[in-house]
């Protein structure tokens, strides 16, 4: 079994180029199904979730090749509207294939994606929106059968600005008959990227970047070449690592605009952040102040995908901080591993009380999901001595090569297969 070995206690200095965004490229790969032709996507991250999404595209008849970090998808010939069950079970975000398949083929059969370590992750908002768009949905033996003779545009009011539901509705609406308005749409930068990609391929989406999207159905989409932006959560993870260890480092390829809530917290801790045209530089003494409260919220609030990483940083701050995880009920599963470093964390329902300690010690820990695993890497970098992290495969789902990137900053971190 592979592990990541870390010898902590060193400051991080230097610069690192940030990979393409996982949560932008996944819905855009789904959207290539709507383009009856060739799509070229530049700056794609070589991560397990992308390899998995490519397998799903190939399973329905797409031809997909890599050229460096460019993915070329030919979706001219689709052979089936059934997505293999094993592929869906392995990656629940494959659910965003539904809107694209319905838009292109008028039908999709997919297994219920189930929950994961961080939460139950229901898809009721997705399914109720599809029903309003003249899509019939039948659930039988754990499979969801969706079909329509014609998707009709309509007004959709989302109870919660769900990222996946917003993406699925957009994908179903792009080639629909008429106009679809989404009220209370998610505003994450990845939604904006999906809309920009679709508009570049001939879609007609207005209100991009706002919580009111208006999609006028068009008859077809044409081929397009698109460059995926850098991953704001990967950049945020590395900013947090430097905050925790102390040092000075620059993240290339990202800008401060999509990181405001994370930057605010880092500055509250006493870090110095400088925004470049297409980079972010952080300087930290490693002696951090506590933060009165961090509450995870939909964008532009503090991202839930940065919660575990920030908790690791606060484990060594000079006081008591409060974290409230309002998005995923299972995200605190990772705390039992963080406690192994000698941290002082108490969980009260959705709240975590983190009392900073002066020293953390290396430990043997087990990752069980993507961002929790990244948080354990940060704790290992901050701890004195050696940390052995098991199940690094979870981290590889979203980080191209966390050991390569952090070694660029001087970390003593190695992947041992
Ligand atoms: C996306 O997940 C991201 N995944 C997640 O990143 C991210 O944490 C999340 O958005 C929130 O920002 C991808 O983009 C591939 P949601 P998604 O629908 O779409 C509830 C990572 O680490 N909900 O916005 O599944 C749900 O239970 C991953 O990169 C319903 O109740 O998130 C949750 O409490 C983890 N019914 C909340 O909404 C629904 O039909 C937010 O979920 C849909 C969602």
PDB file of N, CA, C and O in Angstrom, residues 14-22 42-47 69 190 227-242 249-255 258-259 278-282 371 398-402 404-406 408-409:
ATOM      1  N   UNK A  14       9.276  29.796  -1.704  1.00  0.00           N
ATOM      2  CA  UNK A  14       9.476  29.559  -3.141  1.00  0.00           C
ATOM      3  C   UNK A  14       8.209  29.835  -3.916  1.00  0.00           C
ATOM      4  O   UNK A  14       7.397  30.682  -3.511  1.00  0.00           O
ATOM      5  N   UNK A  15       8.027  29.134  -5.017  1.00  0.00           N
ATOM      6  CA  UNK A  15       6.794  29.347  -5.791  1.00  0.00           C
ATOM      7  C   UNK A  15       6.360  28.042  -6.454  1.00  0.00           C
ATOM      8  O   UNK A  15       7.178  27.146  -6.682  1.00  0.00           O
ATOM      9  N   UNK A  16       5.059  27.979  -6.709  1.00  0.00           N
ATOM     10  CA  UNK A  16       4.516  26.750  -7.319  1.00  0.00           C
ATOM     11  C   UNK A  16       3.434  27.135  -8.324  1.00  0.00           C
ATOM     12  O   UNK A  16       2.686  28.104  -8.109  1.00  0.00           O
ATOM     13  N   UNK A  17       3.416  26.416  -9.452  1.00  0.00           N
ATOM     14  CA  UNK A  17       2.383  26.653 -10.472  1.00  0.00           C
ATOM     15  C   UNK A  17       1.161  25.806 -10.137  1.00  0.00           C
ATOM     16  O   UNK A  17       1.281  24.611  -9.906  1.00  0.00           O
ATOM     17  N   UNK A  18       0.001  26.441 -10.132  1.00  0.00           N
ATOM     18  CA  UNK A  18      -1.218  25.745  -9.703  1.00  0.00           C
ATOM     19  C   UNK A  18      -1.889  25.049 -10.901  1.00  0.00           C
ATOM     20  O   UNK A  18      -2.094  25.633 -11.952  1.00  0.00           O
ATOM     21  N   UNK A  19      -2.268  23.802 -10.678  1.00  0.00           N
ATOM     22  CA  UNK A  19      -2.894  22.944 -11.709  1.00  0.00           C
ATOM     23  C   UNK A  19      -4.254  23.491 -12.128  1.00  0.00           C
ATOM     24  O   UNK A  19      -4.824  24.362 -11.457  1.00  0.00           O
ATOM     25  N   UNK A  20      -4.818  22.953 -13.188  1.00  0.00           N
ATOM     26  CA  UNK A  20      -6.178  23.295 -13.630  1.00  0.00           C
ATOM     27  C   UNK A  20      -7.204  22.857 -12.592  1.00  0.00           C
ATOM     28  O   UNK A  20      -6.947  21.960 -11.786  1.00  0.00           O
ATOM     29  N   UNK A  21      -8.363  23.488 -12.656  1.00  0.00           N
ATOM     30  CA  UNK A  21      -9.376  23.292 -11.618  1.00  0.00           C
ATOM     31  C   UNK A  21     -10.196  22.022 -11.818  1.00  0.00           C
ATOM     32  O   UNK A  21     -10.864  21.851 -12.844  1.00  0.00           O
ATOM     33  N   UNK A  22     -10.169  21.144 -10.802  1.00  0.00           N
ATOM     34  CA  UNK A  22     -10.946  19.885 -10.840  1.00  0.00           C
ATOM     35  C   UNK A  22     -12.429  20.208 -10.996  1.00  0.00           C
ATOM     36  O   UNK A  22     -13.108  19.632 -11.851  1.00  0.00           O
ATOM     37  N   UNK A  42      -7.609  22.928 -22.650  1.00  0.00           N
ATOM     38  CA  UNK A  42      -6.214  23.106 -22.206  1.00  0.00           C
ATOM     39  C   UNK A  42      -6.150  23.258 -20.696  1.00  0.00           C
ATOM     40  O   UNK A  42      -7.120  23.666 -20.064  1.00  0.00           O
ATOM     41  N   UNK A  43      -4.936  22.946 -20.127  1.00  0.00           N
ATOM     42  CA  UNK A  43      -4.660  23.148 -18.686  1.00  0.00           C
ATOM     43  C   UNK A  43      -5.542  22.248 -17.815  1.00  0.00           C
ATOM     44  O   UNK A  43      -6.085  22.661 -16.794  1.00  0.00           O
ATOM     45  N   UNK A  44      -5.683  20.988 -18.271  1.00  0.00           N
ATOM     46  CA  UNK A  44      -6.485  20.039 -17.483  1.00  0.00           C
ATOM     47  C   UNK A  44      -5.589  19.324 -16.466  1.00  0.00           C
ATOM     48  O   UNK A  44      -4.480  18.912 -16.794  1.00  0.00           O
ATOM     49  N   UNK A  45      -6.062  19.148 -15.236  1.00  0.00           N
ATOM     50  CA  UNK A  45      -5.251  18.469 -14.214  1.00  0.00           C
ATOM     51  C   UNK A  45      -5.240  16.959 -14.400  1.00  0.00           C
ATOM     52  O   UNK A  45      -6.276  16.373 -14.739  1.00  0.00           O
ATOM     53  N   UNK A  46      -4.078  16.330 -14.234  1.00  0.00           N
ATOM     54  CA  UNK A  46      -3.989  14.863 -14.368  1.00  0.00           C
ATOM     55  C   UNK A  46      -4.301  14.253 -12.992  1.00  0.00           C
ATOM     56  O   UNK A  46      -3.400  13.900 -12.225  1.00  0.00           O
ATOM     57  N   UNK A  47      -5.568  14.189 -12.691  1.00  0.00           N
ATOM     58  CA  UNK A  47      -6.027  13.692 -11.385  1.00  0.00           C
ATOM     59  C   UNK A  47      -6.998  12.534 -11.591  1.00  0.00           C
ATOM     60  O   UNK A  47      -7.601  12.391 -12.669  1.00  0.00           O
ATOM     61  N   UNK A  69      -1.194  18.533 -21.329  1.00  0.00           N
ATOM     62  CA  UNK A  69      -2.289  18.754 -20.366  1.00  0.00           C
ATOM     63  C   UNK A  69      -3.579  19.153 -21.098  1.00  0.00           C
ATOM     64  O   UNK A  69      -4.514  19.685 -20.494  1.00  0.00           O
ATOM     65  N   UNK A 190     -16.499  28.074 -10.619  1.00  0.00           N
ATOM     66  CA  UNK A 190     -16.573  26.943 -11.556  1.00  0.00           C
ATOM     67  C   UNK A 190     -17.864  26.975 -12.376  1.00  0.00           C
ATOM     68  O   UNK A 190     -17.915  26.464 -13.488  1.00  0.00           O
ATOM     69  N   UNK A 227      -9.445  27.055 -22.343  1.00  0.00           N
ATOM     70  CA  UNK A 227      -8.409  26.832 -21.318  1.00  0.00           C
ATOM     71  C   UNK A 227      -9.011  26.933 -19.922  1.00  0.00           C
ATOM     72  O   UNK A 227      -9.620  27.945 -19.576  1.00  0.00           O
ATOM     73  N   UNK A 228      -8.839  25.877 -19.150  1.00  0.00           N
ATOM     74  CA  UNK A 228      -9.416  25.784 -17.807  1.00  0.00           C
ATOM     75  C   UNK A 228      -8.593  26.637 -16.837  1.00  0.00           C
ATOM     76  O   UNK A 228      -7.363  26.632 -16.880  1.00  0.00           O
ATOM     77  N   UNK A 229      -9.269  27.382 -15.986  1.00  0.00           N
ATOM     78  CA  UNK A 229      -8.552  28.211 -15.009  1.00  0.00           C
ATOM     79  C   UNK A 229      -7.900  27.328 -13.934  1.00  0.00           C
ATOM     80  O   UNK A 229      -8.201  26.145 -13.823  1.00  0.00           O
ATOM     81  N   UNK A 230      -7.026  27.943 -13.138  1.00  0.00           N
ATOM     82  CA  UNK A 230      -6.330  27.183 -12.091  1.00  0.00           C
ATOM     83  C   UNK A 230      -7.261  26.890 -10.923  1.00  0.00           C
ATOM     84  O   UNK A 230      -8.272  27.550 -10.734  1.00  0.00           O
ATOM     85  N   UNK A 231      -6.875  25.907 -10.142  1.00  0.00           N
ATOM     86  CA  UNK A 231      -7.736  25.377  -9.073  1.00  0.00           C
ATOM     87  C   UNK A 231      -7.604  26.218  -7.796  1.00  0.00           C
ATOM     88  O   UNK A 231      -6.565  26.197  -7.125  1.00  0.00           O
ATOM     89  N   UNK A 232      -8.687  26.912  -7.458  1.00  0.00           N
ATOM     90  CA  UNK A 232      -8.637  27.824  -6.312  1.00  0.00           C
ATOM     91  C   UNK A 232      -8.507  27.073  -4.978  1.00  0.00           C
ATOM     92  O   UNK A 232      -7.967  27.605  -4.000  1.00  0.00           O
ATOM     93  N   UNK A 233      -9.003  25.827  -4.934  1.00  0.00           N
ATOM     94  CA  UNK A 233      -8.923  25.072  -3.673  1.00  0.00           C
ATOM     95  C   UNK A 233      -7.521  24.491  -3.500  1.00  0.00           C
ATOM     96  O   UNK A 233      -6.968  24.471  -2.397  1.00  0.00           O
ATOM     97  N   UNK A 234      -6.896  24.080  -4.598  1.00  0.00           N
ATOM     98  CA  UNK A 234      -5.496  23.613  -4.514  1.00  0.00           C
ATOM     99  C   UNK A 234      -4.616  24.782  -4.063  1.00  0.00           C
ATOM    100  O   UNK A 234      -3.801  24.654  -3.156  1.00  0.00           O
ATOM    101  N   UNK A 235      -4.844  25.949  -4.672  1.00  0.00           N
ATOM    102  CA  UNK A 235      -4.065  27.145  -4.288  1.00  0.00           C
ATOM    103  C   UNK A 235      -4.323  27.486  -2.818  1.00  0.00           C
ATOM    104  O   UNK A 235      -3.389  27.740  -2.047  1.00  0.00           O
ATOM    105  N   UNK A 236      -5.570  27.424  -2.408  1.00  0.00           N
ATOM    106  CA  UNK A 236      -5.920  27.720  -1.009  1.00  0.00           C
ATOM    107  C   UNK A 236      -5.277  26.738  -0.053  1.00  0.00           C
ATOM    108  O   UNK A 236      -4.819  27.116   1.037  1.00  0.00           O
ATOM    109  N   UNK A 237      -5.187  25.483  -0.486  1.00  0.00           N
ATOM    110  CA  UNK A 237      -4.565  24.443   0.350  1.00  0.00           C
ATOM    111  C   UNK A 237      -3.100  24.772   0.590  1.00  0.00           C
ATOM    112  O   UNK A 237      -2.595  24.697   1.720  1.00  0.00           O
ATOM    113  N   UNK A 238      -2.414  25.204  -0.487  1.00  0.00           N
ATOM    114  CA  UNK A 238      -0.974  25.492  -0.351  1.00  0.00           C
ATOM    115  C   UNK A 238      -0.744  26.799   0.412  1.00  0.00           C
ATOM    116  O   UNK A 238       0.226  26.926   1.162  1.00  0.00           O
ATOM    117  N   UNK A 239      -1.661  27.749   0.249  1.00  0.00           N
ATOM    118  CA  UNK A 239      -1.570  28.989   1.047  1.00  0.00           C
ATOM    119  C   UNK A 239      -1.694  28.634   2.527  1.00  0.00           C
ATOM    120  O   UNK A 239      -0.943  29.139   3.377  1.00  0.00           O
ATOM    121  N   UNK A 240      -2.611  27.746   2.844  1.00  0.00           N
ATOM    122  CA  UNK A 240      -2.813  27.330   4.243  1.00  0.00           C
ATOM    123  C   UNK A 240      -1.565  26.622   4.762  1.00  0.00           C
ATOM    124  O   UNK A 240      -1.141  26.833   5.914  1.00  0.00           O
ATOM    125  N   UNK A 241      -0.936  25.809   3.916  1.00  0.00           N
ATOM    126  CA  UNK A 241       0.273  25.090   4.344  1.00  0.00           C
ATOM    127  C   UNK A 241       1.380  26.082   4.727  1.00  0.00           C
ATOM    128  O   UNK A 241       2.004  25.949   5.785  1.00  0.00           O
ATOM    129  N   UNK A 242       1.556  27.107   3.903  1.00  0.00           N
ATOM    130  CA  UNK A 242       2.606  28.107   4.194  1.00  0.00           C
ATOM    131  C   UNK A 242       2.237  28.897   5.447  1.00  0.00           C
ATOM    132  O   UNK A 242       3.087  29.179   6.298  1.00  0.00           O
ATOM    133  N   UNK A 249       5.784  32.381   0.074  1.00  0.00           N
ATOM    134  CA  UNK A 249       5.643  31.603  -1.161  1.00  0.00           C
ATOM    135  C   UNK A 249       4.617  32.241  -2.081  1.00  0.00           C
ATOM    136  O   UNK A 249       3.709  32.945  -1.622  1.00  0.00           O
ATOM    137  N   UNK A 250       4.782  31.966  -3.367  1.00  0.00           N
ATOM    138  CA  UNK A 250       3.882  32.512  -4.384  1.00  0.00           C
ATOM    139  C   UNK A 250       3.185  31.380  -5.138  1.00  0.00           C
ATOM    140  O   UNK A 250       3.830  30.410  -5.542  1.00  0.00           O
ATOM    141  N   UNK A 251       1.845  31.532  -5.281  1.00  0.00           N
ATOM    142  CA  UNK A 251       1.052  30.569  -6.059  1.00  0.00           C
ATOM    143  C   UNK A 251       0.835  31.202  -7.430  1.00  0.00           C
ATOM    144  O   UNK A 251       0.191  32.251  -7.520  1.00  0.00           O
ATOM    145  N   UNK A 252       1.349  30.577  -8.475  1.00  0.00           N
ATOM    146  CA  UNK A 252       1.210  31.128  -9.831  1.00  0.00           C
ATOM    147  C   UNK A 252      -0.018  30.561 -10.537  1.00  0.00           C
ATOM    148  O   UNK A 252      -0.316  29.372 -10.429  1.00  0.00           O
ATOM    149  N   UNK A 253      -0.710  31.464 -11.267  1.00  0.00           N
ATOM    150  CA  UNK A 253      -1.848  31.033 -12.084  1.00  0.00           C
ATOM    151  C   UNK A 253      -3.186  31.345 -11.477  1.00  0.00           C
ATOM    152  O   UNK A 253      -4.230  31.155 -12.101  1.00  0.00           O
ATOM    153  N   UNK A 254      -3.193  31.796 -10.229  1.00  0.00           N
ATOM    154  CA  UNK A 254      -4.465  32.141  -9.576  1.00  0.00           C
ATOM    155  C   UNK A 254      -4.464  33.627  -9.244  1.00  0.00           C
ATOM    156  O   UNK A 254      -3.413  34.243  -9.128  1.00  0.00           O
ATOM    157  N   UNK A 255      -5.678  34.173  -9.078  1.00  0.00           N
ATOM    158  CA  UNK A 255      -5.717  35.564  -8.620  1.00  0.00           C
ATOM    159  C   UNK A 255      -6.526  35.641  -7.333  1.00  0.00           C
ATOM    160  O   UNK A 255      -7.184  34.684  -6.937  1.00  0.00           O
ATOM    161  N   UNK A 258     -10.952  35.092  -6.580  1.00  0.00           N
ATOM    162  CA  UNK A 258     -11.790  33.928  -6.201  1.00  0.00           C
ATOM    163  C   UNK A 258     -11.405  33.385  -4.833  1.00  0.00           C
ATOM    164  O   UNK A 258     -11.867  32.338  -4.428  1.00  0.00           O
ATOM    165  N   UNK A 259     -10.497  34.118  -4.116  1.00  0.00           N
ATOM    166  CA  UNK A 259     -10.011  33.597  -2.835  1.00  0.00           C
ATOM    167  C   UNK A 259     -10.314  34.566  -1.687  1.00  0.00           C
ATOM    168  O   UNK A 259      -9.754  34.415  -0.605  1.00  0.00           O
ATOM    169  N   UNK A 278      -1.639  37.558 -11.732  1.00  0.00           N
ATOM    170  CA  UNK A 278      -2.090  36.167 -11.876  1.00  0.00           C
ATOM    171  C   UNK A 278      -1.348  35.297 -10.867  1.00  0.00           C
ATOM    172  O   UNK A 278      -0.891  34.189 -11.184  1.00  0.00           O
ATOM    173  N   UNK A 279      -1.221  35.866  -9.637  1.00  0.00           N
ATOM    174  CA  UNK A 279      -0.501  35.102  -8.587  1.00  0.00           C
ATOM    175  C   UNK A 279      -0.902  35.651  -7.219  1.00  0.00           C
ATOM    176  O   UNK A 279      -1.442  36.760  -7.114  1.00  0.00           O
ATOM    177  N   UNK A 280      -0.654  34.843  -6.222  1.00  0.00           N
ATOM    178  CA  UNK A 280      -0.895  35.261  -4.837  1.00  0.00           C
ATOM    179  C   UNK A 280       0.358  34.923  -4.032  1.00  0.00           C
ATOM    180  O   UNK A 280       0.865  33.790  -4.133  1.00  0.00           O
ATOM    181  N   UNK A 281       0.873  35.914  -3.292  1.00  0.00           N
ATOM    182  CA  UNK A 281       2.045  35.664  -2.441  1.00  0.00           C
ATOM    183  C   UNK A 281       1.631  35.771  -0.975  1.00  0.00           C
ATOM    184  O   UNK A 281       0.924  36.704  -0.599  1.00  0.00           O
ATOM    185  N   UNK A 282       2.058  34.785  -0.175  1.00  0.00           N
ATOM    186  CA  UNK A 282       1.742  34.782   1.248  1.00  0.00           C
ATOM    187  C   UNK A 282       3.039  34.818   2.041  1.00  0.00           C
ATOM    188  O   UNK A 282       4.045  34.228   1.624  1.00  0.00           O
ATOM    189  N   UNK A 371     -10.287  16.364   0.792  1.00  0.00           N
ATOM    190  CA  UNK A 371      -9.793  17.578   1.445  1.00  0.00           C
ATOM    191  C   UNK A 371      -9.328  17.277   2.866  1.00  0.00           C
ATOM    192  O   UNK A 371      -8.391  17.911   3.362  1.00  0.00           O
ATOM    193  N   UNK A 398      -7.869  14.786  -6.368  1.00  0.00           N
ATOM    194  CA  UNK A 398      -8.009  16.216  -6.673  1.00  0.00           C
ATOM    195  C   UNK A 398      -6.705  16.974  -6.778  1.00  0.00           C
ATOM    196  O   UNK A 398      -6.674  18.116  -7.226  1.00  0.00           O
ATOM    197  N   UNK A 399      -5.596  16.369  -6.329  1.00  0.00           N
ATOM    198  CA  UNK A 399      -4.292  17.046  -6.387  1.00  0.00           C
ATOM    199  C   UNK A 399      -3.404  16.253  -7.344  1.00  0.00           C
ATOM    200  O   UNK A 399      -3.158  15.051  -7.118  1.00  0.00           O
ATOM    201  N   UNK A 400      -2.901  16.937  -8.390  1.00  0.00           N
ATOM    202  CA  UNK A 400      -2.104  16.278  -9.431  1.00  0.00           C
ATOM    203  C   UNK A 400      -0.893  15.576  -8.814  1.00  0.00           C
ATOM    204  O   UNK A 400      -0.586  14.429  -9.110  1.00  0.00           O
ATOM    205  N   UNK A 401      -0.176  16.316  -7.930  1.00  0.00           N
ATOM    206  CA  UNK A 401       0.989  15.717  -7.270  1.00  0.00           C
ATOM    207  C   UNK A 401       1.349  16.602  -6.073  1.00  0.00           C
ATOM    208  O   UNK A 401       2.209  17.479  -6.166  1.00  0.00           O
ATOM    209  N   UNK A 402       0.702  16.344  -4.949  1.00  0.00           N
ATOM    210  CA  UNK A 402       0.861  17.233  -3.778  1.00  0.00           C
ATOM    211  C   UNK A 402       2.305  17.170  -3.258  1.00  0.00           C
ATOM    212  O   UNK A 402       2.832  18.189  -2.787  1.00  0.00           O
ATOM    213  N   UNK A 404       5.044  16.685  -5.190  1.00  0.00           N
ATOM    214  CA  UNK A 404       5.842  17.501  -6.137  1.00  0.00           C
ATOM    215  C   UNK A 404       5.658  18.977  -5.807  1.00  0.00           C
ATOM    216  O   UNK A 404       6.625  19.722  -5.637  1.00  0.00           O
ATOM    217  N   UNK A 405       4.426  19.402  -5.657  1.00  0.00           N
ATOM    218  CA  UNK A 405       4.144  20.838  -5.455  1.00  0.00           C
ATOM    219  C   UNK A 405       4.752  21.345  -4.146  1.00  0.00           C
ATOM    220  O   UNK A 405       5.371  22.408  -4.100  1.00  0.00           O
ATOM    221  N   UNK A 406       4.555  20.590  -3.063  1.00  0.00           N
ATOM    222  CA  UNK A 406       5.057  21.063  -1.769  1.00  0.00           C
ATOM    223  C   UNK A 406       6.581  20.918  -1.683  1.00  0.00           C
ATOM    224  O   UNK A 406       7.244  21.727  -1.024  1.00  0.00           O
ATOM    225  N   UNK A 408       8.441  21.645  -4.117  1.00  0.00           N
ATOM    226  CA  UNK A 408       8.870  22.900  -4.781  1.00  0.00           C
ATOM    227  C   UNK A 408       9.054  24.004  -3.740  1.00  0.00           C
ATOM    228  O   UNK A 408       9.807  24.954  -3.938  1.00  0.00           O
ATOM    229  N   UNK A 409       8.316  23.908  -2.650  1.00  0.00           N
ATOM    230  CA  UNK A 409       8.369  24.948  -1.609  1.00  0.00           C
ATOM    231  C   UNK A 409       9.323  24.539  -0.487  1.00  0.00           C
ATOM    232  O   UNK A 409       9.368  25.166   0.570  1.00  0.00           O
TER     233      UNK A 409
END
